[in-house]
Short mmCIF file of C-alpha atoms in Angstrom, two decimals:
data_model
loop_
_atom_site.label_atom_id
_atom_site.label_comp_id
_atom_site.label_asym_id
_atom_site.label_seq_id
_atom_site.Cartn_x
_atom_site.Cartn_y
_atom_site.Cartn_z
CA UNK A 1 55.25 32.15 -47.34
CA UNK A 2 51.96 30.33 -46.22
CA UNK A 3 50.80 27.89 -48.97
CA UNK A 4 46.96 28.94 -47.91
CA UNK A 5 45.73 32.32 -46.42
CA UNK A 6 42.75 31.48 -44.13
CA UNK A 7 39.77 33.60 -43.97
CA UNK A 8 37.88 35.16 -40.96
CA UNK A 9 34.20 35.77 -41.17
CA UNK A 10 32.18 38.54 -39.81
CA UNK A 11 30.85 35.50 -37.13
CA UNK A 12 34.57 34.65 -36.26
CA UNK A 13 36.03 38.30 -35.82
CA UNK A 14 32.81 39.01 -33.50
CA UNK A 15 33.87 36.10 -31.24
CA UNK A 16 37.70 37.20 -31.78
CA UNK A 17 36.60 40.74 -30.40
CA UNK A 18 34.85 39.38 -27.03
CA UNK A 19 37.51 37.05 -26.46
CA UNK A 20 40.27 40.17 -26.63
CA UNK A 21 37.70 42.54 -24.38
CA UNK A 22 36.36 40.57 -21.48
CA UNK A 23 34.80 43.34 -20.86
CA UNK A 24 32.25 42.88 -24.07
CA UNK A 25 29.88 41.01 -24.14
CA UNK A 26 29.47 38.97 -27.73
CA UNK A 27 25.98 41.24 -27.97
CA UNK A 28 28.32 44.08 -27.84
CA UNK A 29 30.94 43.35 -30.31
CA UNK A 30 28.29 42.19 -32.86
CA UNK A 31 26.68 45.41 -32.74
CA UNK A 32 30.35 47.21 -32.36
CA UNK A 33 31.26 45.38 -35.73
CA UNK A 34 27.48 45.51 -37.36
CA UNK A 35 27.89 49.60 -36.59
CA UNK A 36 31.54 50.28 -38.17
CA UNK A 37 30.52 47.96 -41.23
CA UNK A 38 27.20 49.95 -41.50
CA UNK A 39 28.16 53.54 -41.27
CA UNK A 40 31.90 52.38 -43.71
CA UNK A 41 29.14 51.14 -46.04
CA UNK A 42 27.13 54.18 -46.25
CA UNK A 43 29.65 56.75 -46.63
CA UNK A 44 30.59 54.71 -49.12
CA UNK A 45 27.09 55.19 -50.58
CA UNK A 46 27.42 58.66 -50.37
CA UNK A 47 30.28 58.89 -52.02
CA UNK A 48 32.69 59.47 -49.23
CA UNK A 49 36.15 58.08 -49.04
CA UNK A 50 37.44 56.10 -45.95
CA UNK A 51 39.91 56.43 -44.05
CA UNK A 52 41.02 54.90 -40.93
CA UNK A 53 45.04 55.50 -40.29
CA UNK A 54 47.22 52.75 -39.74
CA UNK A 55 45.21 50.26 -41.55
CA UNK A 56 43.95 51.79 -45.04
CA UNK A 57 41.58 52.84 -47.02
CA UNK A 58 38.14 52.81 -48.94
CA UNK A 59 36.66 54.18 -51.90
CA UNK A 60 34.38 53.82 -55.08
CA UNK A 61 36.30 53.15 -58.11
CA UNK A 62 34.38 53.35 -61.33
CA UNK A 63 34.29 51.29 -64.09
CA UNK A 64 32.71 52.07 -67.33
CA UNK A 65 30.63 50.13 -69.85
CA UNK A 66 32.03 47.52 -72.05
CA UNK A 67 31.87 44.33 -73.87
CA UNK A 68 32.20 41.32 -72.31
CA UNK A 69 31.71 37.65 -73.08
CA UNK A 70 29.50 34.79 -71.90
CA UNK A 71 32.09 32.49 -70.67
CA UNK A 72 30.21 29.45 -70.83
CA UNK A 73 28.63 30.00 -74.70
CA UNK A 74 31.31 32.67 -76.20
CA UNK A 75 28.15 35.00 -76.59
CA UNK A 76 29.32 38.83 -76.51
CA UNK A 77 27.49 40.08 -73.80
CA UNK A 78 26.48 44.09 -72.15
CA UNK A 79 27.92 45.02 -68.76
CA UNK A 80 27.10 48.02 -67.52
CA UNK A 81 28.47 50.54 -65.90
CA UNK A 82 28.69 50.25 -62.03
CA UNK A 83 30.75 51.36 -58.90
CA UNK A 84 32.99 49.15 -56.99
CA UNK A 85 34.12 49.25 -53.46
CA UNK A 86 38.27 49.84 -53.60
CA UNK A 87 40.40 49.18 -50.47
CA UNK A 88 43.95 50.20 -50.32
CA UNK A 89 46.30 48.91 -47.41
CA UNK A 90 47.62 51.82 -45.39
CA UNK A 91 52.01 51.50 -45.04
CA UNK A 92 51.19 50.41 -41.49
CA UNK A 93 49.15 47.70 -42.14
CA UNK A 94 51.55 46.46 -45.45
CA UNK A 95 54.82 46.33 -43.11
CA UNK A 96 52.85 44.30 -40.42
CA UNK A 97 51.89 41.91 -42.90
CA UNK A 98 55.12 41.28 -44.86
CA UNK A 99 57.16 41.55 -41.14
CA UNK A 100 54.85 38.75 -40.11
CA UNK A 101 54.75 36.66 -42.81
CA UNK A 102 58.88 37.05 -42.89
CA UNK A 103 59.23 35.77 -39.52
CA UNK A 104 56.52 33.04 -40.18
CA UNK A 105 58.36 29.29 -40.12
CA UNK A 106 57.86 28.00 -43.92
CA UNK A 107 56.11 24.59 -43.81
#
C-alpha cells in the first residue's frame, strides 16, 4: 500500500475533466463541477440525503452537545451542537479502490 495518498483539488479535477472531454472547454467543466458541488451542497442543506450509485453517499449526521477541552490550556470548554456532512463509499467505489491499490507495485 502507498506510503502517501495524494490529494486532488477542486482546480486539479476541473483541468482533469477537460483533459478527459476534449469536447469541454475548462469554462465548462468548472461550471459542470461548481453545479454538482452546489446543488450536493444544498440538498444537503435541506436535509436531503445523496445518492449517486456506484460511487456513494451523503448525508447529515448529528452530533449533540458536549464537553470538550481546550487543548492548548486544559480549560473545559462548550461545543455545541451542529450537523456534519457524512459520506459513505458505495460497494462499487470500495472494490475499485482496494482492486487498485492491490495491483499497485509497493515502493
Amino acid at each position: 500500500m502507498p506510503d502517501r495518498i495524494d490529494s486532488m483539488t477542486k482546480s486539479e479535477l476541473i483541468v482533469r475533466l477537460a483533459a478527459r472531454f476534449p469536447q469541454l472547454i475548462a469554462k465548462d467543466a468548472d461550471l459542470a463541477v461548481k453545479v454538482i458541488l452546489d446543488t450536493l451542497s444544498a440538498a444537503l442543506v435541506r436535509g436531503e440525503r445523496v445518492e449517486i450509485r456506484g460511487f456513494g453517499s451523503f448525508a447529515l449526521n448529528y452530533r449533540p452537545p458536549r464537553t470538550g477541552r481546550n487543548p492548548k490550556s486544559g480549560d473545559q470548554v462548550s461545543v455545541p451542537e451542529k450537523w456534519v456532512p457524512h459520506f459513505k463509499a458505495g460497494k462499487e467505489l470500495r472494490e475499485r479502490v482496494d482492486r487498485a491499490l492491490q495491483e499497485t507495485p509497493a515502493s
